[in-house]
Tab-separated table of C-alpha atoms in Angstrom:
chain	number	residue	atom	x	y	z
A	1	MET	CA	50.902	-30.751	14.640
A	2	THR	CA	52.041	-27.575	16.348
A	3	PHE	CA	55.020	-25.221	16.333
A	4	HIS	CA	56.556	-23.626	19.406
A	5	SER	CA	59.537	-21.410	20.032
A	6	LEU	CA	62.278	-23.335	21.772
A	7	ASP	CA	64.618	-22.067	24.439
A	8	ARG	CA	68.334	-22.627	23.993
A	9	GLU	CA	68.517	-25.578	26.405
A	10	THR	CA	65.658	-27.483	24.775
A	11	PHE	CA	67.142	-26.947	21.332
A	12	GLN	CA	70.634	-28.018	22.448
A	13	THR	CA	69.339	-31.133	24.203
A	14	PHE	CA	67.305	-32.140	21.144
A	15	ALA	CA	70.235	-31.432	18.796
A	16	LYS	CA	72.639	-33.502	20.893
A	17	GLN	CA	70.205	-36.398	21.020
A	18	HIS	CA	69.082	-36.408	17.356
A	19	GLY	CA	71.584	-34.251	15.448
A	20	ARG	CA	73.485	-36.921	13.606
A	21	SER	CA	73.140	-38.989	10.466
A	22	ASP	CA	74.887	-41.889	8.797
A	23	GLU	CA	75.921	-39.601	5.921
A	24	VAL	CA	77.630	-36.775	7.862
A	25	GLY	CA	77.880	-37.920	11.478
A	26	PRO	CA	77.083	-35.437	14.288
A	27	ILE	CA	76.055	-31.914	13.316
A	28	ALA	CA	77.438	-28.737	14.830
A	29	THR	CA	75.255	-25.874	15.994
A	30	VAL	CA	75.844	-22.203	16.695
A	31	TYR	CA	76.438	-23.142	20.323
A	32	ASP	CA	79.334	-25.540	19.679
A	33	GLY	CA	82.973	-24.595	20.005
A	34	ASP	CA	84.013	-21.177	18.838
A	35	ALA	CA	81.221	-20.667	16.301
A	36	ASP	CA	80.368	-17.104	15.320
A	37	LYS	CA	77.596	-15.995	17.689
A	38	THR	CA	76.845	-12.590	16.173
A	39	GLY	CA	73.225	-12.013	15.329
A	40	ASP	CA	69.826	-12.896	16.714
A	41	VAL	CA	69.580	-16.677	17.278
A	42	ARG	CA	66.096	-18.177	16.982
A	43	HIS	CA	64.751	-21.713	17.251
A	44	ILE	CA	61.397	-23.359	16.699
A	45	GLY	CA	60.214	-26.894	17.194
A	46	LEU	CA	57.644	-28.995	15.367
A	47	TYR	CA	55.587	-31.157	17.704
A	48	GLY	CA	53.391	-34.142	16.926
A	49	CYS	CA	51.143	-35.452	19.729
A	50	GLY	CA	53.121	-33.397	22.239
A	51	LYS	CA	56.477	-34.908	21.159
A	52	LEU	CA	59.252	-32.708	19.748
A	53	CYS	CA	59.858	-34.193	16.294
A	54	ALA	CA	61.994	-31.543	14.558
A	55	ALA	CA	63.803	-28.325	15.381
A	56	VAL	CA	65.482	-25.588	13.392
A	57	CYS	CA	67.889	-22.829	14.394
A	58	VAL	CA	68.573	-19.661	12.395
A	59	VAL	CA	70.680	-16.590	13.005
A	60	LEU	CA	69.469	-13.189	11.777
A	61	ILE	CA	72.486	-11.042	10.980
A	62	PRO	CA	71.794	-7.307	10.639
A	63	GLY	CA	73.152	-5.446	7.618
A	64	LYS	CA	75.829	-2.866	8.302
A	65	THR	CA	73.814	0.285	7.557
A	66	ASP	CA	70.604	-0.243	5.635
A	67	GLY	CA	68.203	-1.995	8.039
A	68	THR	CA	68.354	-5.289	6.131
A	69	PHE	CA	69.213	-8.762	7.385
A	70	THR	CA	70.855	-11.938	6.204
A	71	CYS	CA	69.392	-15.167	7.545
A	72	LYS	CA	71.826	-18.007	8.216
A	73	LEU	CA	70.248	-21.383	8.692
A	74	ASP	CA	72.379	-22.859	11.445
A	75	SER	CA	70.903	-26.331	11.832
A	76	ILE	CA	67.946	-28.580	11.145
A	77	VAL	CA	67.378	-31.559	13.406
A	78	VAL	CA	64.746	-34.249	12.861
A	79	ALA	CA	64.280	-37.076	15.354
A	80	GLY	CA	65.636	-40.289	13.884
A	81	ASP	CA	62.369	-42.205	14.216
A	82	VAL	CA	60.370	-39.690	12.124
A	83	ARG	CA	62.804	-38.857	9.327
A	84	ARG	CA	61.874	-39.005	5.645
A	85	ARG	CA	58.437	-37.487	6.205
A	86	GLY	CA	59.156	-33.979	4.897
A	87	LEU	CA	59.517	-32.445	8.354
A	88	ALA	CA	62.742	-30.585	7.431
A	89	ASN	CA	60.957	-28.849	4.554
A	90	ILE	CA	58.009	-27.893	6.749
A	91	ILE	CA	60.004	-26.499	9.647
A	92	VAL	CA	62.514	-24.625	7.461
A	93	THR	CA	59.856	-22.944	5.342
A	94	ARG	CA	57.877	-22.092	8.476
A	95	MET	CA	60.961	-20.511	10.113
A	96	PHE	CA	62.011	-18.618	6.980
A	97	GLY	CA	58.465	-17.296	6.508
A	98	ALA	CA	58.290	-16.172	10.152
A	99	ALA	CA	61.685	-14.462	9.823
A	100	MET	CA	60.543	-12.616	6.691
A	101	GLU	CA	57.360	-11.506	8.460
A	102	GLU	CA	59.135	-10.414	11.658
A	103	THR	CA	61.658	-8.316	9.727
A	104	GLY	CA	59.054	-6.752	7.450
A	105	ASN	CA	60.557	-8.623	4.467
A	106	ALA	CA	63.916	-6.951	5.141
A	107	ILE	CA	65.899	-10.182	4.667
A	108	THR	CA	67.988	-9.847	1.510
A	109	SER	CA	69.534	-13.319	1.482
A	110	PHE	CA	69.459	-16.723	3.108
A	111	PHE	CA	72.410	-19.075	3.336
A	112	THR	CA	73.493	-22.307	4.969
A	113	GLN	CA	76.250	-24.872	5.031
A	114	ALA	CA	74.495	-27.573	3.031
A	115	VAL	CA	76.307	-30.762	3.984
A	116	HIS	CA	73.582	-33.369	4.314
A	117	PRO	CA	72.068	-34.591	1.001
A	118	ALA	CA	68.509	-34.146	2.334
A	119	THR	CA	69.326	-30.537	3.281
A	120	VAL	CA	70.641	-29.855	-0.209
A	121	ARG	CA	67.370	-31.190	-1.690
A	122	VAL	CA	65.227	-29.008	0.601
A	123	PHE	CA	67.159	-25.874	-0.316
A	124	LYS	CA	67.271	-26.639	-4.034
A	125	LYS	CA	63.464	-26.459	-4.038
A	126	LEU	CA	63.709	-22.976	-2.478
A	127	GLY	CA	66.028	-21.684	-5.197
A	128	PHE	CA	69.310	-22.026	-3.284
A	129	ASN	CA	72.396	-22.550	-5.421
A	130	ASP	CA	74.222	-25.891	-5.275
A	131	PRO	CA	77.095	-25.950	-2.781
A	132	PRO	CA	80.526	-25.981	-4.436
A	133	LEU	CA	82.230	-29.342	-4.912
A	134	VAL	CA	85.343	-28.150	-3.059
A	135	GLY	CA	85.718	-25.766	-0.158
A	136	ALA	CA	83.019	-24.750	2.290
A	137	PRO	CA	79.636	-26.188	1.253
A	138	ILE	CA	77.840	-22.828	1.357
A	139	SER	CA	74.500	-22.656	-0.416
A	140	GLY	CA	72.342	-19.571	-0.605
A	141	VAL	CA	69.664	-17.545	-2.309
A	142	LYS	CA	69.181	-13.819	-2.721
A	143	VAL	CA	65.726	-12.354	-2.237
A	144	ASP	CA	64.682	-9.992	-5.024
A	145	PRO	CA	64.589	-6.588	-3.267
A	146	ALA	CA	61.979	-5.371	-5.747
A	147	ASN	CA	59.695	-8.326	-5.027
A	148	PRO	CA	60.322	-10.040	-1.670
A	149	ALA	CA	56.702	-11.218	-1.732
A	150	ALA	CA	57.643	-13.708	-4.476
A	151	PHE	CA	59.988	-15.504	-2.089
A	152	VAL	CA	57.379	-15.411	0.683
A	153	THR	CA	54.871	-16.954	-1.747
A	154	LEU	CA	57.363	-19.705	-2.627
A	155	LEU	CA	57.937	-20.406	1.070
A	156	GLN	CA	54.189	-20.608	1.719
A	157	SER	CA	53.651	-22.931	-1.233
A	158	ARG	CA	56.446	-25.302	-0.139
A	159	TYR	CA	55.116	-25.192	3.439
A	160	ASP	CA	51.543	-25.947	2.340
A	161	ASN	CA	52.711	-28.860	0.156
A	162	GLY	CA	54.255	-30.480	3.232
A	163	GLU	CA	51.826	-29.442	5.928
A	164	ILE	CA	48.518	-30.396	4.313
A	165	PRO	CA	49.224	-34.160	4.070
A	166	LEU	CA	50.516	-34.253	7.651
A	167	LYS	CA	47.475	-32.382	8.970
A	168	LEU	CA	45.240	-34.885	7.179
A	169	LYS	CA	47.114	-37.734	8.872
A	170	CYS	CA	46.658	-35.970	12.220
A	171	ALA	CA	42.919	-35.521	11.615
A	172	LEU	CA	42.471	-39.203	10.717
A	173	CYS	CA	44.502	-40.286	13.741
A	174	LEU	CA	42.598	-38.040	16.146
A	175	ALA	CA	39.316	-39.357	14.714
A	176	ARG	CA	40.636	-42.892	15.339
A	177	ASN	CA	40.069	-43.709	11.686
A	178	ARG	CA	41.278	-47.217	10.876
A	179	LYS	CA	43.134	-45.849	7.830
A	180	ALA	CA	45.155	-43.453	9.972
A	181	VAL	CA	48.942	-43.620	9.625
A	182	PRO	CA	50.382	-41.365	12.355
A	183	TRP	CA	53.463	-39.530	11.076
A	184	CYS	CA	54.732	-38.721	14.581
A	185	ASN	CA	54.699	-42.269	15.957
A	186	PRO	CA	57.133	-44.798	14.483
A	187	ALA	CA	55.254	-47.710	16.069
A	188	HIS	CA	52.465	-47.235	13.523
A	189	ARG	CA	54.602	-47.373	10.376
């Protein structure tokens, strides 16, 4: 299990191939149509056995005057054959934690359009508010400016809760243990 930064083309190709669900249909990304492209767009991918299994895209939007940022989660994409394994939680918390670190904890809020039910569940566990029942399904959380480390600790805890079981599965698989259940290979489910 490894993480790598993704270039725009790799992210777009992966999103076009896997960015759809039965619940909401195809997803849009920052690169589609006339989406707002202000801010610093970043993507990372989660790989299992060399295969891109999940990707996330965020946009860091600088504050007007105070050196702070808002982080907009643009999209989460998990390959259809490895869904329901907690990969969205792992990659989102990894990206949010990296963004906090890179900005020196200068992110004051995170938000997203929480349309997919699985996305809403991931964000609820991070303290995001529920999206409204009508209007734009915006969900967000403010980071306590007096204690941004509390949010970083929450991110790390949620990340660890997802990563540790997957790393164990990887270790068993690499050791060719007969009890191994590879999370990145649907043929072994």
